[in-house]
Coordinates of C-alpha atoms and ligand atoms in Angstrom, one line a residue:
M1432 CA 122.0 -68.0 -93.2
I1433 CA 123.1 -65.9 -90.3
P1434 CA 121.3 -66.7 -87.1
F1435 CA 120.4 -64.2 -84.5
V1436 CA 122.3 -66.2 -81.9
D1437 CA 124.4 -69.3 -82.5
L1438 CA 124.5 -71.5 -79.4
K1439 CA 125.9 -74.4 -81.4
A1440 CA 129.0 -72.4 -82.3
Q1441 CA 129.6 -71.6 -78.7
Y1442 CA 129.2 -75.3 -77.8
E1443 CA 131.8 -76.3 -80.4
D1444 CA 134.2 -73.6 -79.1
I1445 CA 134.4 -75.3 -75.7
R1446 CA 133.2 -78.9 -76.4
D1447 CA 136.5 -80.5 -75.6
E1448 CA 136.6 -78.8 -72.2
L1449 CA 132.9 -79.0 -71.4
E1450 CA 132.0 -82.6 -72.2
P1451 CA 134.4 -84.4 -69.8
E1452 CA 133.2 -82.1 -67.0
L1453 CA 129.5 -82.8 -67.8
L1454 CA 130.1 -86.5 -68.0
R1455 CA 132.1 -86.5 -64.7
T1456 CA 129.3 -84.6 -63.0
A1457 CA 126.6 -86.9 -64.4
A1458 CA 128.5 -90.0 -63.3
E1459 CA 129.2 -88.6 -59.8
A1460 CA 125.4 -88.5 -59.4
H1461 CA 125.3 -85.7 -56.9
Y1462 CA 122.6 -83.9 -58.9
I1463 CA 121.2 -81.5 -56.3
L1464 CA 123.6 -79.2 -54.5
G1465 CA 126.7 -81.1 -55.5
E1466 CA 130.1 -79.7 -55.0
N1467 CA 130.0 -77.8 -58.3
V1468 CA 127.3 -75.5 -56.9
P1469 CA 129.4 -73.9 -54.1
L1470 CA 132.5 -73.9 -56.4
F1471 CA 130.7 -72.0 -59.1
E1472 CA 129.1 -69.6 -56.5
Q1473 CA 132.5 -68.7 -55.2
A1474 CA 134.1 -68.4 -58.6
F1475 CA 131.2 -66.1 -59.8
A1476 CA 131.3 -64.0 -56.6
D1477 CA 135.1 -63.5 -57.1
Y1478 CA 134.5 -62.7 -60.8
V1479 CA 131.8 -60.1 -60.0
G1480 CA 133.6 -58.7 -57.0
V1481 CA 131.2 -59.4 -54.2
V1482 CA 131.3 -61.5 -51.1
H1483 CA 128.3 -63.7 -51.7
C1484 CA 126.7 -65.5 -54.6
V1485 CA 123.7 -67.7 -54.3
G1486 CA 122.9 -69.9 -57.3
V1487 CA 119.2 -70.2 -58.1
N1488 CA 117.2 -71.7 -61.0
S1489 CA 116.5 -68.5 -63.1
G1490 CA 117.1 -64.8 -63.2
T1491 CA 113.4 -64.3 -62.4
A1492 CA 113.8 -66.4 -59.3
A1493 CA 116.9 -64.4 -58.4
I1494 CA 114.9 -61.1 -58.5
Q1495 CA 111.9 -62.6 -56.6
L1496 CA 114.0 -64.2 -53.9
G1497 CA 116.0 -61.1 -53.4
L1498 CA 112.9 -58.9 -53.1
E1499 CA 111.3 -61.5 -50.7
A1500 CA 114.5 -61.3 -48.6
L1501 CA 114.0 -57.5 -48.5
E1502 CA 110.5 -58.3 -47.3
I1503 CA 108.8 -56.4 -50.1
G1504 CA 105.1 -57.1 -50.4
P1505 CA 101.6 -55.6 -50.4
G1506 CA 101.6 -51.8 -49.6
D1507 CA 105.1 -51.4 -51.0
E1508 CA 106.1 -49.7 -54.2
I1509 CA 109.0 -50.5 -56.5
V1510 CA 110.2 -48.3 -59.3
A1511 CA 111.2 -49.9 -62.7
P1512 CA 112.0 -48.7 -66.2
A1513 CA 109.4 -49.1 -69.0
N1514 CA 111.8 -50.5 -71.6
T1515 CA 112.9 -53.9 -70.1
F1516 CA 112.0 -57.6 -70.1
V1517 CA 108.9 -58.3 -68.2
A1518 CA 110.9 -60.5 -65.8
S1519 CA 112.3 -57.3 -64.2
V1520 CA 108.9 -56.6 -62.6
L1521 CA 106.9 -59.8 -62.6
P1522 CA 108.4 -60.8 -59.2
A1523 CA 107.4 -57.6 -57.5
L1524 CA 103.8 -57.9 -58.9
R1525 CA 103.6 -61.5 -57.7
L1526 CA 104.7 -60.4 -54.3
G1527 CA 101.8 -58.0 -54.2
A1528 CA 103.8 -54.8 -54.5
K1529 CA 102.8 -51.9 -56.7
V1530 CA 105.2 -51.3 -59.7
V1531 CA 105.7 -47.6 -60.5
V1532 CA 107.0 -47.3 -64.1
V1533 CA 109.4 -44.6 -65.3
D1534 CA 110.6 -43.8 -68.8
C1535 CA 114.0 -44.7 -70.2
D1536 CA 116.6 -42.4 -71.9
E1537 CA 117.5 -42.5 -75.5
E1538 CA 119.8 -45.6 -75.0
G1539 CA 117.0 -47.4 -73.3
L1540 CA 118.5 -47.1 -69.8
I1541 CA 116.5 -46.0 -66.7
D1542 CA 116.0 -42.3 -66.6
V1543 CA 117.5 -41.3 -63.2
P1544 CA 115.8 -37.9 -62.8
A1545 CA 112.4 -39.7 -63.5
V1546 CA 113.1 -42.1 -60.7
E1547 CA 113.5 -39.2 -58.3
Q1548 CA 110.1 -37.9 -59.4
A1549 CA 108.5 -41.3 -58.9
L1550 CA 109.7 -41.9 -55.3
T1551 CA 107.0 -41.8 -52.6
P1552 CA 107.0 -42.6 -48.9
R1553 CA 106.0 -46.2 -49.8
T1554 CA 108.9 -46.8 -52.3
K1555 CA 110.9 -49.7 -51.0
A1556 CA 113.2 -50.5 -54.0
V1557 CA 114.3 -49.3 -57.4
V1558 CA 114.8 -52.2 -59.9
A1559 CA 117.4 -50.8 -62.4
V1560 CA 118.4 -52.8 -65.4
D1561 CA 121.8 -53.2 -67.1
L1562 CA 120.2 -53.2 -70.5
Y1563 CA 121.6 -54.9 -73.6
G1564 CA 125.0 -55.4 -71.9
Q1565 CA 125.7 -52.0 -70.5
T1566 CA 125.2 -50.7 -67.0
F1567 CA 122.8 -47.9 -66.0
D1568 CA 124.4 -44.7 -64.6
A1569 CA 124.9 -46.3 -61.2
D1570 CA 126.5 -43.6 -59.1
P1571 CA 123.7 -41.0 -59.2
L1572 CA 121.1 -43.8 -58.6
I1573 CA 123.1 -45.2 -55.7
R1574 CA 123.2 -41.6 -54.2
L1575 CA 119.5 -41.1 -54.8
C1576 CA 118.5 -44.5 -53.2
D1577 CA 120.8 -43.9 -50.2
A1578 CA 119.4 -40.4 -49.6
H1579 CA 115.8 -41.8 -49.6
D1580 CA 116.5 -45.1 -47.8
V1581 CA 115.4 -47.1 -50.7
S1582 CA 117.0 -50.4 -51.8
L1583 CA 118.7 -50.4 -55.2
V1584 CA 118.2 -53.7 -56.9
E1585 CA 120.3 -54.4 -60.0
D1586 CA 118.9 -56.5 -62.7
A1587 CA 122.2 -57.6 -64.2
C1588 CA 120.6 -60.4 -66.3
Q1589 CA 122.1 -59.0 -69.5
A1590 CA 125.4 -57.7 -68.3
H1591 CA 127.8 -60.5 -67.1
G1592 CA 131.2 -58.9 -67.1
A1593 CA 130.1 -55.3 -67.9
T1594 CA 131.8 -52.5 -65.9
Y1595 CA 131.0 -49.1 -64.6
H1596 CA 134.1 -47.0 -63.6
G1597 CA 136.0 -50.2 -63.1
R1598 CA 133.3 -51.9 -61.0
R1599 CA 131.6 -54.9 -62.4
A1600 CA 127.9 -55.2 -63.0
G1601 CA 126.4 -57.1 -60.1
T1602 CA 127.9 -54.9 -57.4
F1603 CA 125.8 -51.7 -57.3
G1604 CA 122.7 -52.5 -55.3
R1605 CA 121.6 -54.3 -52.1
F1606 CA 121.7 -57.3 -54.4
A1607 CA 121.9 -58.0 -58.1
A1608 CA 120.2 -60.7 -60.1
F1609 CA 121.8 -62.6 -62.9
S1610 CA 120.2 -65.0 -65.4
F1611 CA 122.1 -67.9 -67.0
Y1612 CA 119.4 -68.5 -69.6
P1613 CA 121.3 -70.2 -72.5
S1614 CA 121.6 -67.2 -74.8
K1615 CA 122.8 -64.8 -72.1
N1616 CA 126.5 -63.8 -72.2
L1617 CA 127.0 -66.6 -69.6
G1618 CA 124.5 -69.3 -70.1
A1619 CA 123.7 -72.7 -68.6
L1620 CA 122.3 -75.8 -70.4
G1621 CA 118.8 -74.6 -69.4
D1622 CA 117.5 -72.2 -66.9
G1623 CA 119.7 -70.8 -64.2
G1624 CA 120.4 -67.7 -62.2
A1625 CA 122.2 -66.1 -59.3
V1626 CA 121.9 -63.5 -56.6
T1627 CA 125.1 -61.5 -55.9
T1628 CA 125.5 -59.3 -52.8
D1629 CA 127.9 -58.1 -50.1
D1630 CA 125.1 -58.4 -47.5
E1631 CA 125.6 -61.7 -45.6
E1632 CA 122.1 -61.7 -44.0
L1633 CA 120.4 -61.1 -47.3
A1634 CA 122.5 -63.9 -49.0
E1635 CA 121.6 -66.3 -46.3
R1636 CA 117.9 -65.5 -46.5
V1637 CA 117.9 -66.0 -50.3
R1638 CA 119.7 -69.3 -49.8
L1639 CA 117.2 -70.4 -47.2
L1640 CA 114.2 -69.3 -49.2
S1641 CA 115.4 -71.0 -52.4
R1642 CA 116.1 -74.3 -50.6
L1643 CA 112.6 -74.9 -49.2
G1644 CA 113.4 -72.9 -46.0
E1645 CA 115.4 -75.8 -44.7
A1646 CA 117.8 -74.4 -42.1
T1647 CA 119.1 -77.8 -41.0
K1648 CA 118.2 -81.3 -42.2
G1649 CA 114.5 -81.7 -41.7
S1650 CA 113.9 -78.4 -40.0
H1651 CA 112.2 -75.7 -42.2
T1652 CA 112.3 -72.3 -40.5
V1653 CA 110.6 -70.1 -43.2
V1654 CA 108.0 -70.7 -45.9
G1655 CA 110.5 -71.3 -48.7
T1656 CA 110.3 -72.6 -52.2
N1657 CA 112.4 -74.9 -54.4
E1658 CA 114.5 -72.7 -56.7
R1659 CA 118.0 -74.2 -56.5
L1660 CA 120.7 -74.1 -59.1
D1661 CA 121.2 -77.7 -60.4
T1662 CA 124.7 -79.2 -60.1
I1663 CA 124.9 -79.9 -63.9
H1664 CA 124.3 -76.2 -64.7
A1665 CA 126.9 -75.2 -62.1
A1666 CA 129.4 -77.5 -63.7
C1667 CA 128.7 -76.0 -67.1
L1668 CA 128.8 -72.5 -65.8
S1669 CA 132.2 -73.0 -64.1
V1670 CA 133.7 -74.0 -67.4
K1671 CA 132.1 -71.2 -69.4
L1672 CA 133.0 -68.6 -66.8
R1673 CA 136.7 -69.1 -67.8
H1674 CA 135.8 -68.0 -71.3
L1675 CA 133.5 -65.1 -70.5
D1676 CA 136.0 -62.3 -70.8
R1677 CA 137.2 -63.6 -74.2
W1678 CA 133.6 -64.0 -75.4
N1679 CA 132.8 -60.5 -74.3
A1680 CA 135.9 -59.1 -76.0
A1681 CA 134.7 -60.8 -79.2
R1682 CA 131.2 -59.3 -78.8
R1683 CA 132.9 -55.8 -78.4
Q1684 CA 134.9 -56.5 -81.6
A1685 CA 131.7 -57.5 -83.5
A1686 CA 130.0 -54.3 -82.2
G1687 CA 132.9 -52.3 -83.6
W1688 CA 132.5 -54.0 -87.0
Y1689 CA 128.8 -53.0 -87.1
Q1690 CA 129.7 -49.5 -86.1
E1691 CA 132.2 -49.3 -89.0
E1692 CA 130.0 -51.0 -91.5
L1693 CA 126.9 -49.0 -90.7
A1694 CA 128.5 -45.6 -90.0
D1695 CA 126.9 -44.0 -93.1
G1696 CA 123.6 -44.0 -91.2
P1697 CA 120.9 -46.2 -92.7
V1698 CA 119.8 -47.0 -89.1
R1699 CA 120.4 -45.4 -85.8
L1700 CA 123.2 -47.2 -84.0
P1701 CA 123.4 -48.0 -80.3
R1702 CA 125.8 -45.9 -78.2
A1703 CA 128.2 -47.3 -75.6
M1704 CA 128.1 -45.0 -72.7
P1705 CA 131.5 -43.6 -71.6
W1706 CA 131.4 -45.0 -68.0
G1707 CA 132.6 -48.6 -68.6
D1708 CA 132.8 -51.7 -70.7
H1709 CA 129.7 -52.7 -72.7
V1710 CA 129.4 -56.4 -73.2
W1711 CA 126.9 -56.3 -76.1
H1712 CA 124.4 -58.9 -75.0
L1713 CA 122.3 -57.4 -77.8
Y1714 CA 123.1 -55.1 -80.7
V1715 CA 120.0 -53.0 -81.0
V1716 CA 119.6 -50.5 -83.9
R1717 CA 116.6 -48.2 -84.5
T1718 CA 114.7 -47.4 -87.6
R1719 CA 111.2 -46.0 -88.4
E1720 CA 110.9 -48.9 -90.9
R1721 CA 111.5 -51.6 -88.4
E1722 CA 109.0 -54.1 -89.7
A1723 CA 110.0 -53.7 -93.4
L1724 CA 113.7 -54.0 -92.5
R1725 CA 113.0 -57.0 -90.4
A1726 CA 111.2 -58.7 -93.2
A1727 CA 114.0 -57.8 -95.7
L1728 CA 116.6 -59.2 -93.4
G1729 CA 114.6 -62.4 -92.9
E1730 CA 114.4 -62.8 -96.7
A1731 CA 118.2 -62.3 -96.9
G1732 CA 118.6 -65.1 -94.4
V1733 CA 119.5 -62.8 -91.4
G1734 CA 117.9 -63.6 -88.1
T1735 CA 116.8 -60.7 -85.9
G1736 CA 114.9 -60.1 -82.6
I1737 CA 112.9 -57.3 -81.0
H1738 CA 113.8 -56.3 -77.4
Y1739 CA 111.2 -55.4 -76.7
P1740 CA 108.2 -55.0 -78.9
L1741 CA 106.0 -53.6 -76.1
P1742 CA 107.1 -51.5 -73.1
L1743 CA 106.0 -52.9 -69.7
H1744 CA 102.9 -50.7 -69.4
L1745 CA 101.5 -51.8 -72.7
Q1746 CA 101.9 -55.6 -72.1
P1747 CA 98.4 -57.0 -72.1
G1748 CA 98.9 -59.1 -69.0
L1749 CA 100.5 -56.2 -67.0
H1750 CA 98.4 -53.4 -68.2
G1751 CA 95.7 -53.7 -65.6
A1752 CA 98.1 -54.2 -62.7
L1753 CA 100.2 -51.2 -63.7
G1754 CA 97.4 -48.9 -64.7
Y1755 CA 99.1 -46.7 -67.3
R1756 CA 98.0 -45.6 -70.8
E1757 CA 99.6 -45.4 -74.2
G1758 CA 101.5 -42.1 -74.3
D1759 CA 102.7 -42.2 -70.6
F1760 CA 106.3 -43.1 -71.5
P1761 CA 107.0 -41.7 -74.9
V1762 CA 110.7 -42.5 -75.1
A1763 CA 110.2 -46.2 -74.3
E1764 CA 107.2 -46.3 -76.7
A1765 CA 109.2 -44.8 -79.5
R1766 CA 112.0 -47.3 -78.9
S1767 CA 109.6 -50.2 -78.8
A1768 CA 108.3 -49.3 -82.3
E1769 CA 111.8 -48.8 -83.7
Q1770 CA 114.2 -51.1 -82.1
L1771 CA 115.6 -54.1 -83.9
S1772 CA 118.3 -56.5 -82.6
L1773 CA 120.9 -57.6 -85.2
P1774 CA 122.8 -60.9 -84.9
M1775 CA 125.2 -60.8 -82.0
F1776 CA 127.2 -63.6 -80.5
A1777 CA 130.9 -64.1 -79.6
E1778 CA 131.6 -66.4 -82.6
I1779 CA 130.1 -64.1 -85.3
R1780 CA 132.7 -63.5 -88.0
R1781 CA 133.6 -60.3 -89.7
D1782 CA 132.3 -61.5 -93.1
Q1783 CA 128.9 -62.3 -91.4
V1784 CA 128.7 -58.8 -89.9
A1785 CA 129.5 -57.4 -93.3
Q1786 CA 126.8 -59.5 -94.8
V1787 CA 124.2 -58.3 -92.3
A1788 CA 125.3 -54.7 -92.8
A1789 CA 125.1 -55.1 -96.6
A1790 CA 121.5 -56.4 -96.2
V1791 CA 120.6 -53.4 -94.0
R1792 CA 122.1 -51.0 -96.5
A1793 CA 120.4 -52.7 -99.5
H1794 CA 117.0 -52.4 -97.8
A1795 CA 117.7 -48.7 -97.0
G1796 CA 118.6 -48.2 -100.6
S1797 CA 115.5 -49.8 -102.0
A1798 CA 113.3 -48.1 -99.5
A1799 CA 114.7 -44.7 -100.5
A1800 CA 114.3 -45.6 -104.2
A1801 CA 110.6 -46.5 -103.6
R1802 CA 110.0 -43.1 -102.1
Ligands
LIG2363 C1 116.7 -62.7 -69.0 C2 116.3 -61.6 -68.2 C3 115.6 -61.8 -67.0 C4 115.1 -63.1 -66.5 O1 115.9 -64.2 -66.5 P1 115.4 -65.7 -66.6 O2 116.6 -66.5 -66.3 O3 114.9 -65.9 -68.0 O4 114.3 -65.9 -65.6 C5 115.3 -60.7 -66.2 N1 115.6 -59.5 -66.6 C6 116.3 -59.2 -67.8 C7 116.6 -57.8 -68.1 C8 116.6 -60.3 -68.6 O5 117.2 -60.0 -69.8

């Protein structure tokens, strides 16, 4: 059996370092906003290369609080790519903004020329996604947003440690949102997230909003919410952050193995763009026979995922709010029908990758024989 992700293997990798820290934090009993929270925030800001990091309780909360700090609401428009996780746009919808969807390119990344077409005088922000572990083409999008006085928001939830011309993911926009969902490249023991930014005012607004709007003890100056990062998660994240580069290197190596093993083309392989380090949150191949391949891999004991089976505009719960039709975003729609995520995690071994690849090839062979 080769799981799609193996969080137990990751735990075993750092158990000896992690457990004393978790026990110490539990015994210290400073569960809410204990010292681990500012320590982790500083360490993560330094790692990303920004001045401010605010820990929050999910990636979704990070996006929502950042947009709220930018005062985005009814009457405003944000632009977002069709091929992403719904959490990229749920916050804007919940704030009452209109979400204008654009198509993606062949690698699933936001199509920058399409963004330019989608801008209107009401556009307040572009939410661009560092998808599957690689950044979008940031420089042209930064220039476009600057020229139109639109805020660039970076959804970096899948790209902890990725780079673009030497700059780390999390540094490109007015703010970036990170998720520490357990299976992300940097994961907590449950939900967690962070906002990173160089904008001090924005960071303070996010901090205030996430902490019930409490400016000083007992004095609540804005209508905030409770979306703080728990101390126990910050403690875990501080330990794991020290291993992130090593884990990302292991993911890159695993991606290289897949590339070698599957070079003869039974499926279409993902492409790492030349502008920086891909951190392979997901290894997403494409095939017209996605459902059959997925079933065959399942029978061979190989876990897979689909990211994502429906583009945003065809999600049943979003369809009405977005107002698009099937056919509106053909690249994203084709990807949705064809993409399949193969097992990818830092601890995956070469023989496991070889086994997955053999199962992919075996299915391609039997499918060809059946034709
Ligand atoms: C995981 C993820 C989110 C949301 O993060 P949560 O911590 O699960 O709320 C947002 N956007 C993308 C692209 C993600 O992968």
